[in-house]
Structures are given as structure tokens and as C-alpha cells.
Amino acid sequence: MHATDRELVDRRHRLARLFTPPFAENGHHDPGYIKAYPPGVRENAGQYTHGCIWSIFAWAALGEADKAWELFDFFNPVGHSISPKAAEHFGVEPYVSCADVYSIGALAGRGGWTWYTGSAAWLYRAGIEALLGFGLRGDHLLVDPCIPADWPGFTMIYRHRGSEYHIQLDNPAGATRGIRDAMLDGAPVGLSGNAARIPLSDDGQQHHVHLTMGSGAPGG
């Protein structure tokens, strides 16, 4: 992952390449159809978004919140349009995920194919599952967030069949990982490693989950 960060992440243009260097059109190696793209475009060493998003999952699994959230910001199209100049260079809609971002020369940082469901779906999953830590496991919900230390917390509402779970997470100690305490409707529930393990029921009721992160938690 340190090699990934060193070789593939381009902070100037807010992107992460699929690989580097690109295959040259007149080169001896033939990896298949990706060589048909110009260097730095789409799968030929551009940011092929839905594949590159997996690095967010990897950094979050390692508990590296700063790395994971930095990449999430890079993949978020809004971040490419923070000024009129940036939006003009990005060149595509700033409110949808794009399949690719060019990575070489004057076009570096320009968006490609937009409204691509693969990249949108994986970016959504990265945010909800890898970063906010939402994990549905049968009749239990595992919550194992990886968040910036300066986040005070967050809230989620999850509808489980006919029931509704209101989840409040607090981070008073400025932790990046690890649940210290977990309560369901005022009663303590168990932990599983870094995660809170919340039993789910289809009783048509509204339930309240309160989670606290802290330095005393595993990985906190």
C-alpha cells in the first residue's frame, strides 16, 4: 500500500492511477485491448475509478483513516469542481461519478465517461461500508468505522425490513478506529474486534443504537 501511495496517487491532479507507466502504442508488450487507449486514458494507466476505489477499502482495513478519506475526496467528483477553473478543467458533470480520469499531460485531471454505474456503486459502498463501517451480516449489523480523528461522530438510519434503526456514533476521544461502547435501546451489546455487533429484529419498531469510539477500544 505504501508503494501504491507513492507510485499511483497524483495529489496535484487529485487522482489515483490504475497502474504506471502506461503501455506505449508502439511498445513491444501487448496486454490486450487497453493498449488501444492513448497513454493515461481509461484503463491504460488512467484512473479507472471503480477498480482504483478498492484502495479505499485497503487503507480502511489497515486503519489508515487519513489515507482512506483523502482518496475518497479524490474520487468524489465534487472535489474536482471547487472553483470555476477546476470545474472547467474537469470538464464533466461535478455531481456524478465518472468511469475514468485522465492522468498524463495537459489532460491530467480531466474526467471521462460519466453516469457510470460501476464507479458510482463502488464509491457509495466505499463510503458506507469501508469508511462509515456499515456491514450487514445475516441477522446482525456490524459497525466498524474508520473516520478522521477530528470528526465528532455521525448518524445513520437503517431500515431493516419493517423496523428502523437510528444509529448515533460519538467520537469524544478523537479516535480513528474502534468502538469502545455499544448500546441498543439503552442496553449494552457485544463487540466483535473493532466493531459493534448489533442484533436485528423485524418487529416493526424503532430502535436506537448509541456507539462510542475511544482510545480504549481495539485499534482506537
Short mmCIF file of C-alpha atoms in Angstrom, two decimals:
data_model
loop_
_atom_site.label_atom_id
_atom_site.label_comp_id
_atom_site.label_asym_id
_atom_site.label_seq_id
_atom_site.Cartn_x
_atom_site.Cartn_y
_atom_site.Cartn_z
CA MET A 1 0.00 0.00 0.00
CA HIS A 2 2.91 2.39 0.56
CA ALA A 3 4.05 1.59 -2.98
CA THR A 4 0.50 2.28 -4.18
CA ASP A 5 0.55 5.64 -2.44
CA ARG A 6 4.00 6.51 -3.77
CA GLU A 7 3.60 5.36 -7.38
CA LEU A 8 -0.09 5.74 -8.23
CA VAL A 9 -1.53 8.68 -6.29
CA ASP A 10 -1.28 12.07 -8.01
CA ARG A 11 -2.16 14.68 -5.41
CA ARG A 12 -1.69 17.62 -7.77
CA HIS A 13 -4.47 16.37 -10.02
CA ARG A 14 -6.48 14.60 -7.27
CA LEU A 15 -6.48 11.14 -8.82
CA ALA A 16 -5.15 7.61 -8.39
CA ARG A 17 -3.89 5.69 -11.41
CA LEU A 18 -4.77 2.10 -12.19
CA PHE A 19 -1.07 1.40 -12.86
CA THR A 20 2.02 3.18 -14.16
CA PRO A 21 3.70 3.64 -16.58
CA PRO A 22 1.17 3.31 -19.41
CA PHE A 23 1.65 0.96 -22.32
CA ALA A 24 3.02 2.79 -25.36
CA GLU A 25 1.22 2.34 -28.66
CA ASN A 26 4.47 1.28 -30.36
CA GLY A 27 5.80 -0.75 -27.42
CA HIS A 28 6.71 -4.43 -27.52
CA HIS A 29 4.29 -5.57 -24.80
CA ASP A 30 0.71 -6.38 -25.75
CA PRO A 31 -1.63 -6.53 -22.72
CA GLY A 32 -4.76 -6.63 -24.91
CA TYR A 33 -7.39 -4.03 -25.68
CA ILE A 34 -6.23 -1.49 -23.09
CA LYS A 35 -3.27 -0.66 -25.32
CA ALA A 36 -5.73 0.77 -27.85
CA TYR A 37 -6.33 3.70 -25.48
CA PRO A 38 -3.84 6.56 -25.56
CA PRO A 39 -1.38 6.60 -22.63
CA GLY A 40 -3.05 7.88 -19.47
CA VAL A 41 -6.60 7.35 -20.74
CA ARG A 42 -9.05 4.91 -19.15
CA GLU A 43 -7.50 1.52 -18.37
CA ASN A 44 -4.17 2.45 -19.92
CA ALA A 45 -2.78 3.98 -16.70
CA GLY A 46 -5.57 6.44 -16.18
CA GLN A 47 -7.74 6.48 -13.09
CA TYR A 48 -10.14 3.68 -13.88
CA THR A 49 -12.34 4.64 -11.00
CA HIS A 50 -14.22 1.56 -9.84
CA GLY A 51 -11.03 -0.50 -9.76
CA CYS A 52 -8.95 2.17 -8.03
CA ILE A 53 -11.63 2.63 -5.35
CA TRP A 54 -10.52 -0.67 -3.82
CA SER A 55 -7.55 1.19 -2.36
CA ILE A 56 -10.02 2.94 -0.03
CA PHE A 57 -11.13 -0.44 1.28
CA ALA A 58 -7.50 -1.46 1.78
CA TRP A 59 -6.49 1.68 3.71
CA ALA A 60 -9.61 1.45 5.87
CA ALA A 61 -8.90 -2.22 6.65
CA LEU A 62 -5.44 -1.12 7.81
CA GLY A 63 -6.98 1.59 9.99
CA GLU A 64 -5.32 4.37 7.96
CA ALA A 65 -8.18 6.86 8.11
CA ASP A 66 -6.27 9.82 6.66
CA LYS A 67 -5.21 7.86 3.57
CA ALA A 68 -8.66 6.34 3.06
CA TRP A 69 -10.51 9.64 3.34
CA GLU A 70 -8.00 11.51 1.19
CA LEU A 71 -8.69 9.06 -1.64
CA PHE A 72 -12.44 9.25 -1.08
CA ASP A 73 -12.17 13.02 -1.55
CA PHE A 74 -10.17 12.49 -4.74
CA PHE A 75 -12.77 10.11 -6.17
CA ASN A 76 -15.66 12.38 -5.16
CA PRO A 77 -16.48 14.42 -8.30
CA VAL A 78 -17.46 17.44 -6.20
CA GLY A 79 -13.82 17.86 -5.19
CA HIS A 80 -12.83 18.42 -8.80
CA SER A 81 -15.13 21.42 -9.11
CA ILE A 82 -14.25 23.50 -6.05
CA SER A 83 -13.56 26.53 -8.26
CA PRO A 84 -14.66 27.64 -11.75
CA LYS A 85 -11.16 26.93 -13.07
CA ALA A 86 -11.12 23.43 -11.58
CA ALA A 87 -14.61 22.67 -12.91
CA GLU A 88 -13.64 23.84 -16.39
CA HIS A 89 -10.60 21.59 -16.40
CA PHE A 90 -12.53 18.58 -15.02
CA GLY A 91 -14.86 19.09 -17.96
CA VAL A 92 -17.69 16.77 -16.92
CA GLU A 93 -20.63 16.89 -14.51
CA PRO A 94 -19.44 17.50 -10.93
CA TYR A 95 -22.37 15.63 -9.40
CA VAL A 96 -21.91 12.11 -10.82
CA SER A 97 -19.09 9.61 -10.58
CA CYS A 98 -17.10 9.14 -13.77
CA ALA A 99 -15.60 5.90 -15.00
CA ASP A 100 -12.18 7.39 -15.58
CA VAL A 101 -9.94 10.41 -15.12
CA TYR A 102 -7.05 11.09 -17.47
CA SER A 103 -3.64 11.06 -15.85
CA ILE A 104 -0.98 12.34 -18.27
CA GLY A 105 -0.02 15.70 -19.77
CA ALA A 106 -2.33 18.65 -20.18
CA LEU A 107 -5.39 16.41 -19.82
CA ALA A 108 -4.37 15.09 -16.38
CA GLY A 109 -7.34 15.54 -14.06
CA ARG A 110 -9.96 15.67 -16.83
CA GLY A 111 -12.97 13.42 -16.33
CA GLY A 112 -14.04 10.81 -18.84
CA TRP A 113 -17.13 8.64 -19.17
CA THR A 114 -19.78 9.86 -16.71
CA TRP A 115 -23.01 8.34 -15.35
CA TYR A 116 -21.12 5.06 -15.00
CA THR A 117 -22.95 2.84 -12.53
CA GLY A 118 -19.91 0.69 -11.69
CA SER A 119 -17.86 3.58 -10.32
CA ALA A 120 -20.88 5.17 -8.60
CA ALA A 121 -21.85 1.94 -6.86
CA TRP A 122 -18.34 1.17 -5.62
CA LEU A 123 -17.79 4.74 -4.41
CA TYR A 124 -21.08 4.51 -2.48
CA ARG A 125 -20.03 1.20 -0.97
CA ALA A 126 -16.61 2.57 -0.05
CA GLY A 127 -18.21 5.45 1.82
CA ILE A 128 -20.89 3.43 3.59
CA GLU A 129 -19.05 0.17 4.24
CA ALA A 130 -15.30 0.88 4.35
CA LEU A 131 -15.41 4.34 5.94
CA LEU A 132 -18.62 4.55 7.98
CA GLY A 133 -18.21 0.85 8.74
CA PHE A 134 -21.71 -0.38 7.93
CA GLY A 135 -21.68 -4.16 7.48
CA LEU A 136 -24.80 -6.34 7.28
CA ARG A 137 -24.09 -9.90 8.42
CA GLY A 138 -27.23 -12.06 8.45
CA ASP A 139 -29.37 -11.01 11.41
CA HIS A 140 -26.68 -8.70 12.84
CA LEU A 141 -25.27 -5.32 11.89
CA LEU A 142 -21.53 -4.84 12.35
CA VAL A 143 -20.44 -1.21 12.67
CA ASP A 144 -16.68 -0.73 12.32
CA PRO A 145 -15.96 2.85 11.18
CA CYS A 146 -12.66 4.32 10.05
CA ILE A 147 -13.07 8.09 10.32
CA PRO A 148 -10.85 11.19 10.62
CA ALA A 149 -9.78 11.96 14.18
CA ASP A 150 -11.42 15.41 14.06
CA TRP A 151 -14.86 14.00 13.30
CA PRO A 152 -17.13 14.35 16.37
CA GLY A 153 -19.26 11.46 15.08
CA PHE A 154 -22.10 10.79 12.67
CA THR A 155 -25.66 9.45 12.48
CA MET A 156 -27.24 6.80 10.27
CA ILE A 157 -30.77 5.48 9.83
CA TYR A 158 -31.10 1.90 8.66
CA ARG A 159 -34.43 0.33 7.74
CA HIS A 160 -34.36 -3.41 8.37
CA ARG A 161 -37.50 -4.87 6.83
CA GLY A 162 -40.29 -3.40 8.97
CA SER A 163 -38.02 -1.96 11.65
CA GLU A 164 -35.95 1.22 11.79
CA TYR A 165 -32.57 1.61 13.49
CA HIS A 166 -31.39 5.10 14.43
CA ILE A 167 -27.64 4.93 14.94
CA GLN A 168 -25.73 7.68 16.75
CA LEU A 169 -21.94 7.38 16.88
CA ASP A 170 -19.89 9.71 19.10
CA ASN A 171 -16.14 10.17 18.98
CA PRO A 172 -15.20 12.14 22.12
CA ALA A 173 -11.60 10.90 22.22
CA GLY A 174 -10.74 11.75 18.61
CA ALA A 175 -10.21 8.11 17.64
CA THR A 176 -9.98 6.91 14.05
CA ARG A 177 -10.94 3.29 14.65
CA GLY A 178 -12.54 1.10 17.29
CA ILE A 179 -15.86 1.02 19.15
CA ARG A 180 -15.48 1.31 22.93
CA ASP A 181 -19.13 1.03 23.99
CA ALA A 182 -22.30 -0.05 22.20
CA MET A 183 -25.90 0.30 23.42
CA LEU A 184 -29.13 -0.89 21.84
CA ASP A 185 -32.28 0.67 23.27
CA GLY A 186 -30.38 1.51 26.45
CA ALA A 187 -28.88 -1.95 26.99
CA PRO A 188 -25.24 -2.87 26.27
CA VAL A 189 -24.48 -5.12 23.31
CA GLY A 190 -21.35 -7.06 22.49
CA LEU A 191 -18.31 -6.10 20.47
CA SER A 192 -16.51 -8.14 17.84
CA GLY A 193 -12.96 -6.88 17.47
CA ASN A 194 -13.17 -3.23 16.42
CA ALA A 195 -16.86 -3.50 15.62
CA ALA A 196 -20.15 -3.20 17.44
CA ARG A 197 -22.35 -6.24 16.84
CA ILE A 198 -25.99 -5.12 16.77
CA PRO A 199 -28.72 -7.81 16.69
CA LEU A 200 -31.50 -7.00 14.23
CA SER A 201 -35.18 -7.85 14.52
CA ASP A 202 -38.17 -7.41 12.23
CA ASP A 203 -40.62 -6.22 14.87
CA GLY A 204 -41.88 -3.06 13.18
CA GLN A 205 -40.43 -0.89 15.94
CA GLN A 206 -37.97 1.99 16.00
CA HIS A 207 -34.72 1.14 17.76
CA HIS A 208 -31.93 3.40 18.99
CA VAL A 209 -28.27 2.48 18.81
CA HIS A 210 -25.63 4.56 20.57
CA LEU A 211 -21.98 3.85 19.82
CA THR A 212 -18.89 5.44 21.36
CA MET A 213 -15.44 5.32 19.83
CA GLY A 214 -12.44 5.65 22.09
CA SER A 215 -8.76 5.03 22.70
CA GLY A 216 -9.59 2.08 24.94
CA ALA A 217 -11.11 0.21 22.01
CA PRO A 218 -9.18 -2.31 19.91
CA GLY A 219 -7.29 -0.27 17.31
CA GLY A 220 -8.58 3.01 18.74
#
